[in-house]
JSON list of C-alpha atoms in Angstrom, two decimals:
[
{"chain": "R", "resi": 1, "resn": "UNK", "atom": "CA", "xyz": [85.99, 107.49, 97.74]},
{"chain": "R", "resi": 2, "resn": "UNK", "atom": "CA", "xyz": [84.31, 107.15, 101.13]},
{"chain": "R", "resi": 3, "resn": "UNK", "atom": "CA", "xyz": [83.10, 110.52, 102.33]},
{"chain": "R", "resi": 4, "resn": "UNK", "atom": "CA", "xyz": [81.02, 111.91, 105.17]},
{"chain": "R", "resi": 5, "resn": "UNK", "atom": "CA", "xyz": [79.59, 115.41, 104.81]},
{"chain": "R", "resi": 6, "resn": "UNK", "atom": "CA", "xyz": [77.93, 117.32, 107.62]},
{"chain": "R", "resi": 7, "resn": "UNK", "atom": "CA", "xyz": [75.79, 120.41, 107.61]},
{"chain": "R", "resi": 8, "resn": "UNK", "atom": "CA", "xyz": [75.64, 123.07, 108.75]},
{"chain": "R", "resi": 9, "resn": "UNK", "atom": "CA", "xyz": [79.30, 123.71, 109.59]},
{"chain": "R", "resi": 10, "resn": "UNK", "atom": "CA", "xyz": [78.23, 125.83, 112.54]},
{"chain": "R", "resi": 11, "resn": "UNK", "atom": "CA", "xyz": [75.01, 126.76, 114.25]},
{"chain": "R", "resi": 12, "resn": "UNK", "atom": "CA", "xyz": [73.94, 129.17, 116.97]},
{"chain": "R", "resi": 13, "resn": "UNK", "atom": "CA", "xyz": [70.64, 128.58, 118.78]},
{"chain": "R", "resi": 14, "resn": "UNK", "atom": "CA", "xyz": [68.90, 129.96, 121.84]},
{"chain": "R", "resi": 15, "resn": "UNK", "atom": "CA", "xyz": [68.75, 127.88, 124.97]},
{"chain": "R", "resi": 16, "resn": "UNK", "atom": "CA", "xyz": [65.58, 125.80, 125.06]},
{"chain": "R", "resi": 17, "resn": "UNK", "atom": "CA", "xyz": [65.21, 125.61, 121.29]},
{"chain": "R", "resi": 18, "resn": "UNK", "atom": "CA", "xyz": [65.46, 122.45, 119.18]},
{"chain": "R", "resi": 19, "resn": "UNK", "atom": "CA", "xyz": [67.87, 121.87, 116.34]},
{"chain": "R", "resi": 20, "resn": "UNK", "atom": "CA", "xyz": [68.72, 119.24, 113.74]},
{"chain": "R", "resi": 21, "resn": "UNK", "atom": "CA", "xyz": [72.14, 118.41, 112.38]},
{"chain": "R", "resi": 22, "resn": "UNK", "atom": "CA", "xyz": [72.59, 116.59, 109.07]},
{"chain": "R", "resi": 23, "resn": "UNK", "atom": "CA", "xyz": [74.99, 113.93, 107.85]},
{"chain": "R", "resi": 24, "resn": "UNK", "atom": "CA", "xyz": [75.24, 112.58, 104.30]},
{"chain": "R", "resi": 25, "resn": "UNK", "atom": "CA", "xyz": [77.62, 109.78, 103.47]},
{"chain": "R", "resi": 26, "resn": "UNK", "atom": "CA", "xyz": [78.98, 107.89, 100.50]},
{"chain": "R", "resi": 27, "resn": "UNK", "atom": "CA", "xyz": [80.43, 104.85, 102.23]},
{"chain": "R", "resi": 28, "resn": "UNK", "atom": "CA", "xyz": [80.36, 101.32, 100.96]},
{"chain": "R", "resi": 29, "resn": "UNK", "atom": "CA", "xyz": [79.92, 98.71, 102.21]},
{"chain": "R", "resi": 30, "resn": "UNK", "atom": "CA", "xyz": [78.09, 100.38, 105.09]},
{"chain": "R", "resi": 31, "resn": "UNK", "atom": "CA", "xyz": [78.37, 98.89, 108.57]},
{"chain": "R", "resi": 32, "resn": "UNK", "atom": "CA", "xyz": [77.14, 101.44, 111.10]},
{"chain": "R", "resi": 33, "resn": "UNK", "atom": "CA", "xyz": [76.78, 105.14, 111.81]},
{"chain": "R", "resi": 34, "resn": "UNK", "atom": "CA", "xyz": [77.69, 106.88, 115.02]},
{"chain": "R", "resi": 35, "resn": "UNK", "atom": "CA", "xyz": [77.26, 110.38, 116.35]},
{"chain": "R", "resi": 36, "resn": "UNK", "atom": "CA", "xyz": [79.89, 111.72, 118.73]},
{"chain": "R", "resi": 37, "resn": "UNK", "atom": "CA", "xyz": [79.91, 114.85, 120.87]},
{"chain": "R", "resi": 38, "resn": "UNK", "atom": "CA", "xyz": [83.21, 116.66, 121.30]},
{"chain": "R", "resi": 39, "resn": "UNK", "atom": "CA", "xyz": [83.46, 119.37, 123.93]},
{"chain": "R", "resi": 40, "resn": "UNK", "atom": "CA", "xyz": [86.15, 121.99, 123.36]},
{"chain": "R", "resi": 41, "resn": "UNK", "atom": "CA", "xyz": [89.54, 120.63, 124.38]},
{"chain": "R", "resi": 42, "resn": "UNK", "atom": "CA", "xyz": [88.19, 117.12, 125.04]},
{"chain": "R", "resi": 43, "resn": "UNK", "atom": "CA", "xyz": [88.01, 113.84, 123.18]},
{"chain": "R", "resi": 44, "resn": "UNK", "atom": "CA", "xyz": [84.86, 112.77, 121.30]},
{"chain": "R", "resi": 45, "resn": "UNK", "atom": "CA", "xyz": [82.27, 110.82, 123.26]},
{"chain": "R", "resi": 46, "resn": "UNK", "atom": "CA", "xyz": [79.73, 108.51, 121.63]},
{"chain": "R", "resi": 47, "resn": "UNK", "atom": "CA", "xyz": [76.07, 109.56, 121.69]},
{"chain": "R", "resi": 48, "resn": "UNK", "atom": "CA", "xyz": [74.41, 106.93, 119.50]},
{"chain": "R", "resi": 49, "resn": "UNK", "atom": "CA", "xyz": [75.31, 103.97, 117.33]},
{"chain": "R", "resi": 50, "resn": "UNK", "atom": "CA", "xyz": [73.03, 102.65, 114.56]},
{"chain": "R", "resi": 51, "resn": "UNK", "atom": "CA", "xyz": [73.39, 99.67, 112.27]},
{"chain": "R", "resi": 52, "resn": "UNK", "atom": "CA", "xyz": [71.78, 99.15, 108.87]},
{"chain": "R", "resi": 53, "resn": "UNK", "atom": "CA", "xyz": [68.52, 97.82, 110.32]},
{"chain": "R", "resi": 54, "resn": "UNK", "atom": "CA", "xyz": [67.99, 100.65, 112.81]},
{"chain": "R", "resi": 55, "resn": "UNK", "atom": "CA", "xyz": [66.39, 103.91, 111.71]},
{"chain": "R", "resi": 56, "resn": "UNK", "atom": "CA", "xyz": [66.01, 105.70, 115.05]},
{"chain": "R", "resi": 57, "resn": "UNK", "atom": "CA", "xyz": [68.04, 105.75, 118.24]},
{"chain": "R", "resi": 58, "resn": "UNK", "atom": "CA", "xyz": [67.55, 108.03, 121.24]},
{"chain": "R", "resi": 59, "resn": "UNK", "atom": "CA", "xyz": [69.83, 109.03, 124.07]},
{"chain": "R", "resi": 60, "resn": "UNK", "atom": "CA", "xyz": [68.02, 111.42, 126.38]},
{"chain": "R", "resi": 61, "resn": "UNK", "atom": "CA", "xyz": [67.41, 114.66, 124.50]},
{"chain": "R", "resi": 62, "resn": "UNK", "atom": "CA", "xyz": [69.40, 113.39, 121.51]},
{"chain": "R", "resi": 63, "resn": "UNK", "atom": "CA", "xyz": [67.60, 111.46, 118.75]},
{"chain": "R", "resi": 64, "resn": "UNK", "atom": "CA", "xyz": [69.45, 110.12, 115.73]},
{"chain": "R", "resi": 65, "resn": "UNK", "atom": "CA", "xyz": [67.77, 108.90, 112.56]},
{"chain": "R", "resi": 66, "resn": "UNK", "atom": "CA", "xyz": [69.20, 106.87, 109.71]},
{"chain": "R", "resi": 67, "resn": "UNK", "atom": "CA", "xyz": [67.92, 106.42, 106.16]},
{"chain": "R", "resi": 68, "resn": "UNK", "atom": "CA", "xyz": [70.22, 103.80, 104.65]},
{"chain": "R", "resi": 69, "resn": "UNK", "atom": "CA", "xyz": [68.53, 104.08, 101.25]},
{"chain": "R", "resi": 70, "resn": "UNK", "atom": "CA", "xyz": [69.32, 107.78, 100.83]},
{"chain": "R", "resi": 71, "resn": "UNK", "atom": "CA", "xyz": [72.49, 107.52, 102.95]},
{"chain": "R", "resi": 72, "resn": "UNK", "atom": "CA", "xyz": [71.43, 110.28, 105.27]},
{"chain": "R", "resi": 73, "resn": "UNK", "atom": "CA", "xyz": [71.37, 110.66, 109.02]},
{"chain": "R", "resi": 74, "resn": "UNK", "atom": "CA", "xyz": [70.24, 113.42, 111.32]},
{"chain": "R", "resi": 75, "resn": "UNK", "atom": "CA", "xyz": [70.79, 114.26, 114.96]},
{"chain": "R", "resi": 76, "resn": "UNK", "atom": "CA", "xyz": [67.94, 116.10, 116.63]},
{"chain": "R", "resi": 77, "resn": "UNK", "atom": "CA", "xyz": [68.55, 117.90, 119.91]},
{"chain": "R", "resi": 78, "resn": "UNK", "atom": "CA", "xyz": [65.47, 118.74, 121.93]},
{"chain": "R", "resi": 79, "resn": "UNK", "atom": "CA", "xyz": [65.20, 121.59, 124.45]},
{"chain": "R", "resi": 80, "resn": "UNK", "atom": "CA", "xyz": [68.83, 122.59, 124.07]},
{"chain": "R", "resi": 81, "resn": "UNK", "atom": "CA", "xyz": [70.97, 123.43, 127.09]},
{"chain": "R", "resi": 82, "resn": "UNK", "atom": "CA", "xyz": [74.13, 125.48, 127.40]},
{"chain": "R", "resi": 83, "resn": "UNK", "atom": "CA", "xyz": [76.03, 122.23, 127.97]},
{"chain": "R", "resi": 84, "resn": "UNK", "atom": "CA", "xyz": [75.06, 121.10, 124.47]},
{"chain": "R", "resi": 85, "resn": "UNK", "atom": "CA", "xyz": [77.56, 123.60, 123.07]},
{"chain": "R", "resi": 86, "resn": "UNK", "atom": "CA", "xyz": [80.09, 121.35, 121.34]},
{"chain": "R", "resi": 87, "resn": "UNK", "atom": "CA", "xyz": [81.06, 119.85, 118.01]},
{"chain": "R", "resi": 88, "resn": "UNK", "atom": "CA", "xyz": [78.98, 116.93, 116.81]},
{"chain": "R", "resi": 89, "resn": "UNK", "atom": "CA", "xyz": [80.77, 114.45, 114.61]},
{"chain": "R", "resi": 90, "resn": "UNK", "atom": "CA", "xyz": [79.16, 111.88, 112.31]},
{"chain": "R", "resi": 91, "resn": "UNK", "atom": "CA", "xyz": [81.24, 108.73, 111.89]},
{"chain": "R", "resi": 92, "resn": "UNK", "atom": "CA", "xyz": [80.44, 105.99, 109.37]},
{"chain": "R", "resi": 93, "resn": "UNK", "atom": "CA", "xyz": [81.84, 102.49, 109.71]},
{"chain": "R", "resi": 94, "resn": "UNK", "atom": "CA", "xyz": [82.72, 100.27, 106.74]},
{"chain": "R", "resi": 95, "resn": "UNK", "atom": "CA", "xyz": [82.04, 96.56, 106.98]},
{"chain": "R", "resi": 96, "resn": "UNK", "atom": "CA", "xyz": [84.78, 94.11, 106.18]},
{"chain": "R", "resi": 97, "resn": "UNK", "atom": "CA", "xyz": [88.50, 94.44, 106.80]},
{"chain": "R", "resi": 98, "resn": "UNK", "atom": "CA", "xyz": [89.50, 95.81, 110.17]},
{"chain": "R", "resi": 99, "resn": "UNK", "atom": "CA", "xyz": [86.37, 97.92, 110.67]},
{"chain": "R", "resi": 100, "resn": "UNK", "atom": "CA", "xyz": [87.47, 101.14, 109.04]},
{"chain": "R", "resi": 101, "resn": "UNK", "atom": "CA", "xyz": [85.66, 104.37, 109.85]},
{"chain": "R", "resi": 102, "resn": "UNK", "atom": "CA", "xyz": [85.33, 107.71, 108.10]},
{"chain": "R", "resi": 103, "resn": "UNK", "atom": "CA", "xyz": [84.81, 110.85, 110.14]},
{"chain": "R", "resi": 104, "resn": "UNK", "atom": "CA", "xyz": [82.85, 113.93, 109.18]},
{"chain": "R", "resi": 105, "resn": "UNK", "atom": "CA", "xyz": [84.33, 117.36, 109.93]},
{"chain": "R", "resi": 106, "resn": "UNK", "atom": "CA", "xyz": [81.63, 118.02, 112.48]},
{"chain": "R", "resi": 107, "resn": "UNK", "atom": "CA", "xyz": [79.02, 120.67, 113.18]},
{"chain": "R", "resi": 108, "resn": "UNK", "atom": "CA", "xyz": [79.96, 123.25, 115.79]},
{"chain": "R", "resi": 109, "resn": "UNK", "atom": "CA", "xyz": [76.90, 124.07, 117.89]},
{"chain": "R", "resi": 110, "resn": "UNK", "atom": "CA", "xyz": [76.73, 127.06, 120.20]},
{"chain": "R", "resi": 111, "resn": "UNK", "atom": "CA", "xyz": [73.79, 127.39, 122.57]},
{"chain": "R", "resi": 112, "resn": "UNK", "atom": "CA", "xyz": [73.36, 130.91, 123.93]},
{"chain": "R", "resi": 113, "resn": "UNK", "atom": "CA", "xyz": [71.24, 132.12, 126.86]},
{"chain": "K", "resi": 1, "resn": "UNK", "atom": "CA", "xyz": [87.43, 104.53, 135.71]},
{"chain": "K", "resi": 2, "resn": "UNK", "atom": "CA", "xyz": [90.52, 105.75, 133.85]},
{"chain": "K", "resi": 3, "resn": "UNK", "atom": "CA", "xyz": [89.44, 104.68, 130.33]},
{"chain": "K", "resi": 4, "resn": "UNK", "atom": "CA", "xyz": [91.98, 105.97, 127.77]},
{"chain": "K", "resi": 5, "resn": "UNK", "atom": "CA", "xyz": [94.79, 108.06, 129.18]},
{"chain": "K", "resi": 6, "resn": "UNK", "atom": "CA", "xyz": [97.04, 110.22, 127.01]},
{"chain": "K", "resi": 7, "resn": "UNK", "atom": "CA", "xyz": [100.18, 112.08, 127.98]},
{"chain": "K", "resi": 8, "resn": "UNK", "atom": "CA", "xyz": [101.36, 114.75, 127.62]},
{"chain": "K", "resi": 9, "resn": "UNK", "atom": "CA", "xyz": [98.37, 117.04, 127.13]},
{"chain": "K", "resi": 10, "resn": "UNK", "atom": "CA", "xyz": [100.49, 119.81, 125.59]},
{"chain": "K", "resi": 11, "resn": "UNK", "atom": "CA", "xyz": [103.91, 119.73, 123.94]},
{"chain": "K", "resi": 12, "resn": "UNK", "atom": "CA", "xyz": [106.03, 122.19, 121.97]},
{"chain": "K", "resi": 13, "resn": "UNK", "atom": "CA", "xyz": [108.83, 120.82, 119.81]},
{"chain": "K", "resi": 14, "resn": "UNK", "atom": "CA", "xyz": [111.42, 122.28, 117.51]},
{"chain": "K", "resi": 15, "resn": "UNK", "atom": "CA", "xyz": [111.70, 121.00, 113.95]},
{"chain": "K", "resi": 16, "resn": "UNK", "atom": "CA", "xyz": [113.77, 117.83, 113.86]},
{"chain": "K", "resi": 17, "resn": "UNK", "atom": "CA", "xyz": [113.21, 116.83, 117.47]},
{"chain": "K", "resi": 18, "resn": "UNK", "atom": "CA", "xyz": [111.67, 113.47, 118.33]},
{"chain": "K", "resi": 19, "resn": "UNK", "atom": "CA", "xyz": [109.16, 112.59, 120.99]},
{"chain": "K", "resi": 20, "resn": "UNK", "atom": "CA", "xyz": [106.67, 109.94, 122.08]},
{"chain": "K", "resi": 21, "resn": "UNK", "atom": "CA", "xyz": [102.99, 110.43, 122.84]},
{"chain": "K", "resi": 22, "resn": "UNK", "atom": "CA", "xyz": [101.84, 107.91, 125.39]},
{"chain": "K", "resi": 23, "resn": "UNK", "atom": "CA", "xyz": [98.48, 106.12, 125.36]},
{"chain": "K", "resi": 24, "resn": "UNK", "atom": "CA", "xyz": [97.18, 103.60, 127.86]},
{"chain": "K", "resi": 25, "resn": "UNK", "atom": "CA", "xyz": [93.78, 101.97, 128.27]},
{"chain": "K", "resi": 26, "resn": "UNK", "atom": "CA", "xyz": [92.44, 99.82, 131.08]},
{"chain": "K", "resi": 27, "resn": "UNK", "atom": "CA", "xyz": [89.38, 98.35, 129.34]},
{"chain": "K", "resi": 28, "resn": "UNK", "atom": "CA", "xyz": [91.15, 95.31, 127.84]},
{"chain": "K", "resi": 29, "resn": "UNK", "atom": "CA", "xyz": [90.39, 96.55, 124.33]},
{"chain": "K", "resi": 30, "resn": "UNK", "atom": "CA", "xyz": [92.06, 94.67, 121.51]},
{"chain": "K", "resi": 31, "resn": "UNK", "atom": "CA", "xyz": [91.89, 97.56, 119.05]},
{"chain": "K", "resi": 32, "resn": "UNK", "atom": "CA", "xyz": [93.84, 100.78, 119.61]},
{"chain": "K", "resi": 33, "resn": "UNK", "atom": "CA", "xyz": [94.44, 103.63, 117.21]},
{"chain": "K", "resi": 34, "resn": "UNK", "atom": "CA", "xyz": [95.93, 107.08, 116.81]},
{"chain": "K", "resi": 35, "resn": "UNK", "atom": "CA", "xyz": [94.21, 109.95, 115.02]},
{"chain": "K", "resi": 36, "resn": "UNK", "atom": "CA", "xyz": [95.13, 113.51, 114.26]},
{"chain": "K", "resi": 37, "resn": "UNK", "atom": "CA", "xyz": [92.58, 116.30, 114.17]},
{"chain": "K", "resi": 38, "resn": "UNK", "atom": "CA", "xyz": [93.24, 119.41, 112.11]},
{"chain": "K", "resi": 39, "resn": "UNK", "atom": "CA", "xyz": [91.00, 122.45, 111.51]},
{"chain": "K", "resi": 40, "resn": "UNK", "atom": "CA", "xyz": [88.54, 121.90, 108.68]},
{"chain": "K", "resi": 41, "resn": "UNK", "atom": "CA", "xyz": [89.27, 118.17, 108.46]},
{"chain": "K", "resi": 42, "resn": "UNK", "atom": "CA", "xyz": [87.80, 115.10, 110.02]},
{"chain": "K", "resi": 43, "resn": "UNK", "atom": "CA", "xyz": [89.84, 112.88, 112.29]},
{"chain": "K", "resi": 44, "resn": "UNK", "atom": "CA", "xyz": [92.41, 111.00, 110.25]},
{"chain": "K", "resi": 45, "resn": "UNK", "atom": "CA", "xyz": [93.82, 107.61, 111.17]},
{"chain": "K", "resi": 46, "resn": "UNK", "atom": "CA", "xyz": [97.60, 107.48, 111.60]},
{"chain": "K", "resi": 47, "resn": "UNK", "atom": "CA", "xyz": [98.27, 103.94, 112.84]},
{"chain": "K", "resi": 48, "resn": "UNK", "atom": "CA", "xyz": [96.23, 101.21, 114.47]},
{"chain": "K", "resi": 49, "resn": "UNK", "atom": "CA", "xyz": [96.68, 97.91, 116.24]},
{"chain": "K", "resi": 50, "resn": "UNK", "atom": "CA", "xyz": [94.34, 94.93, 116.59]},
{"chain": "K", "resi": 51, "resn": "UNK", "atom": "CA", "xyz": [96.33, 93.31, 119.37]},
{"chain": "K", "resi": 52, "resn": "UNK", "atom": "CA", "xyz": [99.69, 93.05, 121.07]},
{"chain": "K", "resi": 53, "resn": "UNK", "atom": "CA", "xyz": [102.48, 92.67, 118.54]},
{"chain": "K", "resi": 54, "resn": "UNK", "atom": "CA", "xyz": [100.26, 93.69, 115.58]},
{"chain": "K", "resi": 55, "resn": "UNK", "atom": "CA", "xyz": [100.29, 97.18, 114.06]},
{"chain": "K", "resi": 56, "resn": "UNK", "atom": "CA", "xyz": [99.39, 98.62, 110.69]},
{"chain": "K", "resi": 57, "resn": "UNK", "atom": "CA", "xyz": [99.31, 101.93, 108.86]},
{"chain": "K", "resi": 58, "resn": "UNK", "atom": "CA", "xyz": [96.30, 104.13, 108.54]},
{"chain": "K", "resi": 59, "resn": "UNK", "atom": "CA", "xyz": [95.56, 107.02, 106.23]},
{"chain": "K", "resi": 60, "resn": "UNK", "atom": "CA", "xyz": [98.45, 109.35, 107.20]},
{"chain": "K", "resi": 61, "resn": "UNK", "atom": "CA", "xyz": [101.31, 107.25, 108.65]},
{"chain": "K", "resi": 62, "resn": "UNK", "atom": "CA", "xyz": [104.36, 109.10, 107.29]},
{"chain": "K", "resi": 63, "resn": "UNK", "atom": "CA", "xyz": [106.60, 110.54, 109.99]},
{"chain": "K", "resi": 64, "resn": "UNK", "atom": "CA", "xyz": [105.10, 108.42, 112.75]},
{"chain": "K", "resi": 65, "resn": "UNK", "atom": "CA", "xyz": [106.01, 105.08, 114.28]},
{"chain": "K", "resi": 66, "resn": "UNK", "atom": "CA", "xyz": [104.09, 102.82, 116.67]},
{"chain": "K", "resi": 67, "resn": "UNK", "atom": "CA", "xyz": [104.54, 99.60, 118.62]},
{"chain": "K", "resi": 68, "resn": "UNK", "atom": "CA", "xyz": [102.22, 97.45, 120.72]},
{"chain": "K", "resi": 69, "resn": "UNK", "atom": "CA", "xyz": [104.10, 95.35, 123.24]},
{"chain": "K", "resi": 70, "resn": "UNK", "atom": "CA", "xyz": [101.16, 95.04, 125.65]},
{"chain": "K", "resi": 71, "resn": "UNK", "atom": "CA", "xyz": [97.37, 95.14, 125.35]},
{"chain": "K", "resi": 72, "resn": "UNK", "atom": "CA", "xyz": [97.26, 98.30, 127.47]},
{"chain": "K", "resi": 73, "resn": "UNK", "atom": "CA", "xyz": [99.83, 100.57, 125.82]},
{"chain": "K", "resi": 74, "resn": "UNK", "atom": "CA", "xyz": [100.12, 102.04, 122.34]},
{"chain": "K", "resi": 75, "resn": "UNK", "atom": "CA", "xyz": [102.74, 104.82, 122.09]},
{"chain": "K", "resi": 76, "resn": "UNK", "atom": "CA", "xyz": [103.07, 107.07, 119.04]},
{"chain": "K", "resi": 77, "resn": "UNK", "atom": "CA", "xyz": [106.56, 108.22, 118.11]},
{"chain": "K", "resi": 78, "resn": "UNK", "atom": "CA", "xyz": [107.40, 111.26, 116.04]},
{"chain": "K", "resi": 79, "resn": "UNK", "atom": "CA", "xyz": [110.75, 110.48, 114.49]},
{"chain": "K", "resi": 80, "resn": "UNK", "atom": "CA", "xyz": [111.80, 113.96, 113.30]},
{"chain": "K", "resi": 81, "resn": "UNK", "atom": "CA", "xyz": [109.12, 116.55, 113.97]},
{"chain": "K", "resi": 82, "resn": "UNK", "atom": "CA", "xyz": [107.98, 118.87, 111.19]},
{"chain": "K", "resi": 83, "resn": "UNK", "atom": "CA", "xyz": [105.67, 121.92, 111.34]},
{"chain": "K", "resi": 84, "resn": "UNK", "atom": "CA", "xyz": [103.11, 119.91, 109.32]},
{"chain": "K", "resi": 85, "resn": "UNK", "atom": "CA", "xyz": [102.76, 117.64, 112.34]},
{"chain": "K", "resi": 86, "resn": "UNK", "atom": "CA", "xyz": [101.34, 120.47, 114.43]},
{"chain": "K", "resi": 87, "resn": "UNK", "atom": "CA", "xyz": [97.96, 119.04, 115.38]},
{"chain": "K", "resi": 88, "resn": "UNK", "atom": "CA", "xyz": [95.81, 117.57, 118.12]},
{"chain": "K", "resi": 89, "resn": "UNK", "atom": "CA", "xyz": [96.38, 113.85, 118.51]},
{"chain": "K", "resi": 90, "resn": "UNK", "atom": "CA", "xyz": [93.81, 111.43, 119.86]},
{"chain": "K", "resi": 91, "resn": "UNK", "atom": "CA", "xyz": [94.25, 107.87, 120.97]},
{"chain": "K", "resi": 92, "resn": "UNK", "atom": "CA", "xyz": [91.17, 105.65, 120.80]},
{"chain": "K", "resi": 93, "resn": "UNK", "atom": "CA", "xyz": [90.37, 102.07, 121.67]},
{"chain": "K", "resi": 94, "resn": "UNK", "atom": "CA", "xyz": [87.53, 99.58, 121.44]},
{"chain": "K", "resi": 95, "resn": "UNK", "atom": "CA", "xyz": [86.66, 95.90, 121.26]},
{"chain": "K", "resi": 96, "resn": "UNK", "atom": "CA", "xyz": [87.09, 94.33, 117.85]},
{"chain": "K", "resi": 97, "resn": "UNK", "atom": "CA", "xyz": [83.43, 93.97, 116.86]},
{"chain": "K", "resi": 98, "resn": "UNK", "atom": "CA", "xyz": [82.05, 95.91, 113.90]},
{"chain": "K", "resi": 99, "resn": "UNK", "atom": "CA", "xyz": [79.74, 98.05, 116.03]},
{"chain": "K", "resi": 100, "resn": "UNK", "atom": "CA", "xyz": [82.24, 98.61, 118.78]},
{"chain": "K", "resi": 101, "resn": "UNK", "atom": "CA", "xyz": [82.16, 102.10, 120.24]},
{"chain": "K", "resi": 102, "resn": "UNK", "atom": "CA", "xyz": [85.41, 104.03, 120.06]},
{"chain": "K", "resi": 103, "resn": "UNK", "atom": "CA", "xyz": [86.63, 105.42, 123.38]},
{"chain": "K", "resi": 104, "resn": "UNK", "atom": "CA", "xyz": [88.87, 108.44, 122.99]},
{"chain": "K", "resi": 105, "resn": "UNK", "atom": "CA", "xyz": [91.50, 109.96, 125.19]},
{"chain": "K", "resi": 106, "resn": "UNK", "atom": "CA", "xyz": [91.47, 113.65, 126.04]},
{"chain": "K", "resi": 107, "resn": "UNK", "atom": "CA", "xyz": [93.94, 114.54, 123.30]},
{"chain": "K", "resi": 108, "resn": "UNK", "atom": "CA", "xyz": [97.51, 115.79, 123.06]},
{"chain": "K", "resi": 109, "resn": "UNK", "atom": "CA", "xyz": [98.08, 119.20, 121.49]},
{"chain": "K", "resi": 110, "resn": "UNK", "atom": "CA", "xyz": [101.42, 119.29, 119.69]},
{"chain": "K", "resi": 111, "resn": "UNK", "atom": "CA", "xyz": [103.05, 122.40, 118.26]},
{"chain": "K", "resi": 112, "resn": "UNK", "atom": "CA", "xyz": [106.15, 122.08, 116.09]},
{"chain": "K", "resi": 113, "resn": "UNK", "atom": "CA", "xyz": [108.10, 125.30, 115.60]}
]
């Protein structure tokens, strides 16, 4: 069964600090991995997209890594800001068919002053 | 830049009532989909469409109906609402490619009493 597990479930950090969110997946055949940011009461918005051949992708203060051999990804947030408070969702795409995706539950990040 | 527009944003129904959640996109995306988001669970696919006149079931289709008469619109119908359908519903669209980014609407929060 295709699964995406994220850790931690929730995290509280001080403004200005760094943090790393984890994503482990058991998806086959793998196509791509995406990280989305979901603000409270809003729809998810894509941060990064990585295919099998990419192991790092940056978007400003967000850096995603992918290890396709161990089926792990991480999202590193540098110099956190209050606006980073949100849920971060890992989404893994399956190749073939109609491009199915499996969503993780998300990590809820709270940045406090 | 409207993107994906969902209406209504909030709705309260009584058990047995029917209603339609509207979704429209102005990006000429072939692929459109409906998800539900429940606490402690990842987004789950209800129905999807790869083009006008073509729809198919996702992971949790029971109790929902869809149609795709135009590229732009993809309404979701609840035939006879049940309390188990209390959830936040998201419409999403993208181009058909494997690495296509999903663009989400702002969500529709539905409560069934």
